[in-house]
């Protein structure tokens, strides 16, 4: 079975069937062993009626005790051997399924990690969750075809050959029966694929909505929109339920036919055998063997129908996996080195210029416009942004990611110890972590946890408050100490007292480093060296915070937190970058 750190290989992304075949080829020895063991197991099951027939004809009818004992002993040996083969077959096929499961998980996780920040822009969260929760299991289950599936086909042919030695009529009926069943079940399989595919699509959409509701329930409740979204979710869930009923209807028919058709078909074989025995064309032992072979065939024929059902669902799931694997990260077309010294970041689309070594702020009535500027400056969207006079998209992407960090206030927080959450892949001394926590005013977060930095934190920081999560994200960004830090609304969830402390400490921690923040907080803006006021995504005014308060009415209306006239004169003990923000 695949090791946790083993390379899963390069998956075949041409389609669902190709992906399933790739999973088989990645474990050829185990796949062949599963097929061989399944064939031996089922053939020995078919040999049991033959041995029983010989015991009846040679032992009972001829009153030959030695022959009866010999055939009975052969039955016991065959049963014992087949019990061991059955255990090994089940163990091998379990390993086949588990390997396919873990390999698919590794392939999907590796690809998701490779997509990085492009993932939420290209694939919905519900799609990824649905693949991880449901489709992976369905894909692995489809691989049972290489074990019992192959064995069922082989035993079907073997029994048909044995029946041919007894009665050609019975052999012909058996050989023609399977194609008839396939003709009856085939249309249901195609219908199942369509219904299953639509169901999975609806399921991924609803899963994404559940995540959105869980993350924004407090905001929705505060805005009075909880009932509106609850009604929309209720309608979507009812549609999903109705689609599930359609999938269940097709599935129930396939399962009913999988049991009923083989039983009916083999009942015909048994009836014909009884007629032949009544006319004296079959011996008693042969009649017993025909009944035994009929019973043996019920399982393989039913499994072939079930195999078609599993394959239909497996192909649908594999197609969804392949569709995710086909999503490619942003192409790295850069061939140039970045500027050797701290340089200006310039976004021509908005007119924003981020001077090196200073704290710059973006103010906008629509946060999405400011976030769009940050995405372009961080090279997460196609743009004409330049860095030190060179186009940002012409610089190697690896270098851009190493030197320019976008700190989103909704960035993911993975489950684990707080120390690991803050440090990421790098190792940092406790003193470095302490400085970053102090700069983000997050020391109380550590003090409030039972084991300090070694305390576990739930996924997405759900065990922390909103303000604590925001400060932890900021501390993580400051600990990374990038050359250029682009922070989106780093203080939006903080109270005024904490926000003021963060503003002061952020300015000190990033002294001499290029920093840009998007905010409308006067507490933060008063510490900025340069403020850009954006209107409809374009720079309408630039300057110091207090100058803009005086000369830009639109800016003043956006950021002022009271209706009084701001006092633009600093106190004697204040400097332009440390005086208290206007209230």
XYZ file of C-alpha atoms in Angstrom:
583
model
C 0.000 0.000 0.000
C 1.200 3.530 -0.776
C 3.363 5.097 1.904
C 2.380 8.456 3.350
C 5.545 10.055 1.909
C 5.706 8.083 -1.327
C 5.307 9.823 -4.673
C 1.798 8.892 -5.892
C 2.862 9.232 -9.518
C 1.481 11.314 -12.369
C -2.233 10.601 -12.814
C -3.825 10.043 -16.203
C -6.094 13.061 -16.657
C -7.598 12.131 -20.008
C -10.875 10.994 -18.470
C -12.619 8.953 -15.801
C -11.910 5.551 -17.340
C -8.263 6.443 -17.911
C -7.885 7.545 -14.305
C -9.357 4.284 -12.983
C -7.024 2.278 -15.215
C -4.075 4.355 -13.970
C -4.939 3.384 -10.392
C -4.849 -0.260 -11.435
C -1.495 0.109 -13.193
C 0.059 1.790 -10.143
C -0.237 -1.501 -8.227
C 0.147 -4.179 -10.926
C 1.340 -6.988 -8.662
C -1.463 -6.569 -6.164
C -4.040 -6.163 -8.938
C -2.937 -9.389 -10.647
C -2.870 -11.204 -7.297
C -6.407 -10.017 -6.528
C -7.645 -11.195 -9.925
C -5.906 -14.595 -9.648
C -7.106 -15.217 -6.094
C -10.654 -14.254 -7.060
C -10.545 -16.613 -10.043
C -9.244 -19.494 -7.929
C -11.813 -18.810 -5.212
C -14.768 -18.803 -7.600
C -13.521 -21.753 -9.654
C -13.169 -23.803 -6.470
C -16.737 -22.816 -5.608
C -17.788 -24.187 -8.992
C -15.730 -27.365 -8.396
C -17.730 -28.197 -5.262
C -20.899 -29.298 -7.165
C -18.735 -31.432 -9.476
C -17.100 -33.212 -6.518
C -20.519 -33.703 -4.947
C -21.859 -35.201 -8.195
C -18.958 -37.637 -8.340
C -19.588 -38.650 -4.729
C -23.254 -39.360 -5.561
C -22.658 -41.231 -8.838
C -19.488 -43.135 -7.922
C -20.114 -43.597 -4.189
C -23.789 -43.662 -3.298
C -25.311 -45.171 -6.451
C -22.613 -47.858 -6.797
C -22.365 -48.405 -3.051
C -18.617 -47.832 -3.263
C -17.497 -46.724 0.199
C -13.921 -46.031 -0.877
C -15.058 -43.802 -3.725
C -17.514 -42.015 -1.432
C -14.797 -41.430 1.164
C -12.348 -40.237 -1.487
C -14.733 -37.708 -3.036
C -15.877 -36.571 0.403
C -12.266 -36.004 1.411
C -11.724 -34.033 -1.774
C -14.718 -31.875 -0.853
C -13.263 -31.184 2.597
C -9.835 -30.293 1.174
C -11.358 -28.058 -1.501
C -13.444 -26.268 1.118
C -10.476 -25.741 3.432
C -8.245 -24.474 0.626
C -10.978 -22.207 -0.655
C -11.494 -20.725 2.824
C -7.830 -19.705 2.908
C -8.019 -18.388 -0.672
C -11.121 -16.375 0.260
C -9.318 -14.743 3.182
C -6.329 -13.855 1.019
C -8.614 -12.562 -1.750
C -10.464 -10.283 0.650
C -7.224 -9.039 2.204
C -5.676 -8.335 -1.188
C -8.731 -6.523 -2.527
C -8.916 -4.430 0.638
C -5.333 -3.355 0.028
C -6.198 -2.555 -3.609
C -9.061 -0.317 -2.530
C -7.072 1.354 0.245
C -4.157 2.037 -2.091
C -6.506 3.626 -4.624
C -8.097 5.645 -1.834
C -4.858 6.959 -0.343
C -3.269 7.503 -3.754
C -6.211 9.595 -4.907
C -6.133 11.577 -1.659
C -2.410 12.271 -2.120
C -2.869 13.239 -5.760
C -5.711 15.617 -4.909
C -3.958 17.142 -1.879
C -0.670 17.575 -3.774
C -2.505 19.264 -6.621
C -4.483 21.524 -4.297
C -1.250 22.570 -2.578
C 0.341 23.210 -5.977
C -2.606 25.415 -6.968
C -2.097 27.458 -3.821
C -3.820 30.830 -3.954
C -5.264 30.019 -7.383
C -7.497 27.322 -5.850
C -10.307 29.501 -4.420
C -10.336 31.529 -7.639
C -10.698 28.454 -9.864
C -12.509 25.793 -7.806
C -15.265 26.118 -5.236
C -14.635 24.932 -1.703
C -17.693 22.678 -1.928
C -16.214 20.894 -4.938
C -13.020 20.043 -3.080
C -14.915 18.901 0.022
C -17.276 16.711 -2.005
C -14.348 15.069 -3.787
C -12.540 14.427 -0.512
C -15.570 13.149 1.383
C -17.451 11.147 -1.251
C -15.757 10.787 -4.617
C -12.509 9.312 -3.281
C -14.403 6.453 -1.627
C -16.497 5.844 -4.737
C -13.410 5.699 -6.960
C -11.683 3.155 -4.728
C -14.783 0.977 -4.562
C -14.902 0.807 -8.357
C -11.567 -1.052 -8.344
C -13.266 -4.219 -7.055
C -13.777 -4.990 -10.735
C -10.210 -6.260 -10.967
C -10.850 -8.939 -8.331
C -14.336 -10.422 -8.049
C -15.195 -8.887 -11.414
C -12.534 -10.856 -13.264
C -13.301 -13.934 -11.159
C -17.004 -13.734 -12.006
C -16.310 -13.675 -15.729
C -13.918 -16.627 -15.469
C -16.230 -18.774 -13.331
C -19.097 -17.999 -15.704
C -17.080 -19.385 -18.605
C -15.884 -22.376 -16.552
C -19.421 -23.314 -15.489
C -20.643 -22.947 -19.050
C -17.889 -25.378 -20.108
C -18.835 -27.854 -17.382
C -22.482 -27.643 -18.404
C -21.459 -28.255 -21.991
C -20.043 -31.632 -20.915
C -23.389 -32.430 -19.288
C -25.884 -30.885 -21.732
C -25.263 -28.561 -24.689
C -28.766 -27.111 -24.252
C -28.007 -25.961 -20.698
C -24.641 -24.518 -21.773
C -26.284 -22.464 -24.537
C -28.901 -21.101 -22.119
C -26.183 -20.054 -19.647
C -24.028 -18.420 -22.314
C -26.969 -16.455 -23.743
C -28.280 -15.387 -20.367
C -25.568 -12.857 -19.498
C -25.916 -10.810 -22.727
C -29.671 -10.635 -22.135
C -29.091 -9.302 -18.615
C -26.580 -6.761 -19.952
C -29.111 -5.494 -22.519
C -31.704 -5.004 -19.778
C -29.381 -3.344 -17.271
C -27.216 -1.267 -19.675
C -29.679 1.631 -20.167
C -30.066 1.915 -16.395
C -26.291 2.263 -16.014
C -26.186 5.165 -18.471
C -29.124 6.820 -16.727
C -27.415 6.322 -13.378
C -24.268 8.091 -14.600
C -26.283 11.143 -15.643
C -28.335 11.286 -12.439
C -25.277 10.651 -10.247
C -23.284 13.380 -12.011
C -26.033 15.964 -11.525
C -26.436 14.918 -7.888
C -22.725 15.374 -7.204
C -22.773 18.840 -8.789
C -25.692 19.946 -6.628
C -24.035 18.418 -3.579
C -20.823 20.404 -4.101
C -22.790 23.663 -4.481
C -24.743 22.988 -1.293
C -21.568 22.021 0.581
C -19.977 25.325 -0.403
C -23.064 27.166 0.806
C -22.890 25.383 4.155
C -19.300 26.589 4.550
C -20.289 30.140 3.633
C -23.171 30.107 6.100
C -21.036 28.687 8.899
C -18.340 31.303 8.333
C -20.682 34.285 8.007
C -23.597 33.342 10.239
C -22.776 35.998 12.838
C -22.566 38.697 10.168
C -25.790 37.536 8.505
C -27.567 37.546 11.840
C -26.359 41.061 12.560
C -27.564 42.300 9.176
C -30.912 40.549 9.507
C -30.249 38.287 6.534
C -30.187 34.966 8.362
C -33.767 34.032 7.452
C -33.261 34.981 3.804
C -30.234 32.736 3.433
C -31.892 29.991 5.461
C -34.812 29.960 3.016
C -32.426 29.784 0.058
C -30.519 26.930 1.690
C -33.778 25.108 2.410
C -34.810 25.334 -1.253
C -31.425 24.089 -2.452
C -31.420 21.194 0.015
C -34.913 20.173 -1.115
C -33.753 20.165 -4.739
C -30.768 18.054 -3.733
C -33.058 15.672 -1.894
C -35.312 15.346 -4.957
C -32.252 14.603 -7.109
C -31.140 12.045 -4.521
C -34.504 10.325 -4.844
C -33.972 10.095 -8.605
C -30.551 8.547 -8.070
C -32.038 6.183 -5.489
C -34.823 5.136 -7.877
C -32.332 4.119 -10.556
C -30.114 2.447 -7.964
C -33.000 0.443 -6.505
C -33.970 -0.831 -9.949
C -30.404 -1.883 -10.657
C -30.098 -3.653 -7.326
C -33.465 -5.369 -7.802
C -32.504 -6.512 -11.282
C -29.094 -7.552 -9.990
C -30.737 -10.054 -7.667
C -33.948 -10.845 -9.539
C -32.714 -11.388 -13.095
C -29.917 -13.840 -12.204
C -32.309 -15.793 -9.964
C -34.978 -15.926 -12.660
C -32.469 -16.821 -15.344
C -30.890 -19.592 -13.306
C -34.324 -20.895 -12.289
C -34.877 -21.566 -15.989
C -31.594 -23.518 -16.068
C -32.680 -25.605 -13.048
C -36.100 -26.301 -14.595
C -34.524 -27.471 -17.841
C -32.112 -29.706 -15.920
C -35.014 -31.272 -14.008
C -36.830 -31.986 -17.277
C -33.715 -33.633 -18.712
C -33.271 -35.759 -15.568
C -36.923 -36.828 -15.700
C -36.398 -38.059 -19.266
C -33.299 -39.958 -18.197
C -30.879 -37.746 -20.111
C -29.112 -36.707 -16.865
C -27.984 -38.865 -13.985
C -28.877 -38.034 -10.399
C -25.323 -36.858 -9.775
C -25.378 -34.669 -12.859
C -28.677 -33.175 -11.742
C -27.134 -32.403 -8.348
C -24.143 -30.785 -10.037
C -26.376 -28.664 -12.277
C -28.290 -27.444 -9.214
C -24.991 -26.679 -7.493
C -23.603 -24.811 -10.486
C -26.852 -22.870 -10.722
C -26.487 -21.805 -7.093
C -22.834 -20.925 -7.648
C -23.686 -18.733 -10.652
C -26.210 -16.626 -8.765
C -23.396 -14.837 -6.912
C -21.110 -14.057 -9.887
C -23.962 -12.977 -12.162
C -25.400 -10.730 -9.435
C -21.937 -9.344 -8.803
C -21.465 -8.531 -12.486
C -24.602 -6.390 -12.305
C -23.372 -4.774 -9.074
C -19.969 -4.270 -10.694
C -21.639 -2.304 -13.470
C -23.328 -0.150 -10.836
C -20.033 0.493 -8.993
C -18.220 1.244 -12.237
C -20.908 3.720 -13.309
C -20.613 5.621 -10.044
C -16.818 5.247 -10.045
C -16.476 6.799 -13.495
C -18.621 9.772 -12.458
C -16.463 10.286 -9.359
C -13.226 9.819 -11.332
C -14.329 12.435 -13.855
C -14.797 14.928 -11.039
C -11.330 14.119 -9.692
C -9.852 14.521 -13.173
C -11.643 17.835 -13.644
C -9.969 19.139 -10.490
C -6.581 17.776 -11.580
C -6.926 19.574 -14.917
C -7.039 22.957 -13.174
C -3.598 24.425 -13.618
C -1.928 27.049 -11.422
C -1.011 30.401 -12.833
C 1.642 29.936 -15.499
C 5.037 31.334 -14.525
C 6.150 33.264 -17.583
C 8.703 35.302 -15.680
C 12.356 35.047 -16.654
C 13.815 38.169 -15.024
C 15.257 38.720 -11.577
C 13.532 41.121 -9.243
C 15.044 44.494 -8.404
C 18.225 44.213 -6.381
C 17.167 46.970 -3.982
C 13.816 47.918 -2.437
C 11.857 49.563 -5.241
C 8.528 51.149 -6.049
C 5.520 48.944 -6.756
C 3.276 50.679 -9.271
C -0.211 49.678 -10.426
C -1.062 51.652 -13.601
C -4.706 50.508 -13.538
C -5.399 52.361 -10.293
C -2.485 54.758 -10.146
C -1.331 53.365 -6.803
C 2.360 53.740 -6.076
C 3.890 51.955 -3.083
C 7.219 53.637 -2.209
C 9.916 51.404 -0.696
C 10.640 51.457 3.011
C 7.424 53.279 3.946
C 3.962 52.496 5.296
C 1.327 53.159 2.637
C -2.434 52.919 3.140
C -5.282 52.408 0.659
C -8.674 53.855 1.522
C -11.746 52.954 -0.485
C -15.497 52.969 0.121
C -15.699 49.573 -1.568
C -13.265 47.116 0.052
C -13.373 44.937 -3.057
C -11.680 47.699 -5.093
C -8.819 47.945 -2.610
C -8.507 44.155 -2.483
C -8.321 44.082 -6.288
C -5.380 46.492 -6.199
C -3.621 44.269 -3.650
C -4.238 41.191 -5.821
C -2.602 42.928 -8.757
C 0.330 44.181 -6.666
C 0.802 40.661 -5.269
C 0.591 39.122 -8.759
C -2.547 37.141 -8.119
C -4.342 38.735 -11.069
C -3.099 39.617 -14.585
C -2.004 43.253 -14.663
C 0.559 45.776 -15.872
C 2.056 46.250 -12.405
C 5.732 47.161 -12.341
C 8.302 46.664 -9.612
C 11.374 48.841 -9.890
C 10.432 49.630 -13.487
C 10.149 45.944 -14.471
C 6.848 44.284 -15.207
C 5.898 42.148 -12.234
C 4.721 39.271 -14.451
C 8.144 39.223 -16.137
C 9.861 38.425 -12.824
C 10.125 34.801 -11.740
C 7.055 33.869 -9.748
C 9.073 32.034 -7.108
C 11.014 35.222 -6.371
C 7.845 37.321 -6.222
C 6.303 34.905 -3.718
C 9.485 34.916 -1.622
C 9.719 38.703 -1.444
C 6.103 39.934 -1.657
C 3.554 38.653 0.866
C -0.189 39.287 0.656
C -1.708 38.970 4.145
C -5.447 38.482 3.716
C -7.582 38.924 6.819
C -9.477 35.769 5.822
C -6.348 33.693 5.138
C -6.606 30.032 6.119
C -5.472 28.902 9.546
C -4.629 25.208 9.627
C -5.253 23.048 12.663
C -2.214 22.410 14.847
C -0.093 23.924 17.575
C -0.059 27.722 17.676
C 3.725 27.666 17.199
C 3.363 25.725 13.929
C 0.483 27.923 12.804
C 2.633 31.028 13.228
C 5.910 29.641 11.875
C 4.703 27.769 8.804
C 7.467 25.838 7.079
C 10.281 27.858 8.670
C 11.592 27.392 12.183
C 11.684 30.442 14.427
C 13.100 30.984 17.874
C 10.741 31.803 20.692
C 12.194 35.312 20.856
C 11.281 35.962 17.196
C 7.775 34.634 17.726
C 7.402 36.788 20.841
C 8.404 39.924 18.894
C 5.873 39.163 16.150
C 3.135 38.491 18.701
C 3.900 41.752 20.488
C 3.848 43.700 17.235
C 0.408 42.228 16.500
C -0.743 42.824 20.113
C -1.409 39.087 20.364
C 0.422 38.231 23.572
C -2.902 37.744 25.369
C -3.789 34.989 22.864
C -0.808 32.946 24.057
C -1.489 33.710 27.705
C -5.088 32.554 27.351
C -4.119 29.103 26.019
C -3.327 26.297 28.469
C 0.007 25.291 26.922
C 1.031 28.610 25.421
C 2.600 28.311 21.986
C 2.257 24.522 22.098
C -1.524 24.666 22.574
C -3.591 23.176 19.747
C -5.698 25.529 17.639
C -8.731 24.302 15.715
C -8.911 24.542 11.915
C -9.536 28.117 10.721
C -8.889 29.220 14.302
C -12.442 28.373 15.377
C -11.252 27.997 18.961
C -10.255 31.691 18.902
C -12.362 34.830 18.735
C -12.560 36.915 15.565
C -10.159 39.523 16.885
C -7.718 36.879 18.081
C -7.733 35.197 14.679
C -7.009 38.511 12.975
C -4.087 39.268 15.259
C -2.682 35.764 14.835
C -2.813 36.205 11.054
C -1.003 39.524 11.352
C 1.617 38.008 13.686
C 2.198 35.217 11.168
C 2.753 37.770 8.394
C 5.119 39.837 10.533
C 7.061 36.730 11.569
C 7.626 35.907 7.889
C 9.281 39.364 7.608
C 8.784 39.806 3.841
C 10.491 42.550 1.913
C 7.051 43.797 0.818
C 3.974 43.224 3.008
C 0.523 43.859 1.530
C -2.033 43.558 4.347
C -5.776 43.570 3.679
C -7.850 45.090 6.528
C -5.488 43.858 9.271
C -7.438 45.553 12.116
C -11.091 45.418 10.996
C -12.198 43.072 13.816
C -10.383 44.874 16.651
C -11.639 47.313 19.239
C -10.341 50.886 19.146
C -7.841 50.445 21.996
C -6.271 47.317 20.467
C -6.394 48.843 17.003
C -4.413 51.870 18.155
C -1.787 49.640 19.748
C -1.518 47.529 16.582
C -1.119 50.672 14.464
C 1.782 51.933 16.597
C 3.551 48.589 16.824
C 3.048 47.723 13.182
C 4.686 50.983 12.161
C 7.648 50.290 14.437
C 7.986 46.627 13.457
C 8.011 47.441 9.736
C 10.283 50.481 9.955
C 12.403 50.665 6.828
C 10.376 47.901 5.124
C 7.810 48.336 2.360
C 4.307 47.929 3.756
C 0.847 48.580 2.354
C -2.418 48.224 4.272
C -6.008 48.595 3.120
C -8.124 50.215 5.830
C -10.576 52.965 6.667
C -9.460 53.206 10.289
C -8.195 56.686 11.222
C -6.145 55.043 13.974
C -4.112 53.200 11.347
C -4.230 55.918 8.690
C -2.731 58.489 11.051
C 0.416 56.327 11.325
C 0.792 55.896 7.535
C 3.490 57.776 5.650
C 1.309 57.953 2.532
C -2.423 57.472 1.992
C -4.121 56.828 -1.361
C -7.847 57.565 -1.543
C -9.468 55.370 -4.189
C -12.708 56.273 -5.921
C -14.131 53.673 -8.314
C -10.813 51.831 -8.157
C -8.694 54.870 -9.143
C -6.506 57.149 -7.019
C -8.515 60.310 -6.416
C -6.119 61.872 -3.899
C -2.843 61.062 -2.183
C -1.058 62.522 0.790
C -0.828 62.442 4.543
C -3.899 61.431 6.495
C -4.462 64.830 8.124
C -3.908 66.706 4.874
C -6.559 64.586 3.186
C -8.934 65.191 6.086
C -8.563 68.902 5.481
C -8.665 69.025 1.684
C -10.680 65.958 0.563
C -14.327 66.002 1.748
C -14.971 62.544 0.323
C -12.066 61.123 2.249
C -13.152 62.908 5.430
C -16.695 61.532 5.152
C -15.334 58.029 4.633
C -12.862 57.775 7.488
C -13.984 60.312 10.124
C -15.645 58.571 13.072
C -17.435 61.559 14.469
C -19.070 64.752 13.213
C -16.706 67.125 14.927
C -14.008 69.172 13.282
C -10.707 67.341 13.435
C -7.899 68.923 15.324
C -5.044 68.865 12.865
C -2.508 70.378 15.218
C -0.230 67.821 16.917
C 0.508 68.059 20.590
C 4.073 69.025 21.565
C 4.949 65.461 22.560
C 3.689 63.998 19.295
C 5.381 63.334 15.979
C 3.490 63.094 12.677
C 3.628 59.322 12.874
C 2.813 58.757 16.551
C 0.141 61.323 17.394
C -3.294 60.077 18.305
C -5.672 59.502 15.411
C -8.607 61.821 14.900
C -11.796 60.530 16.541
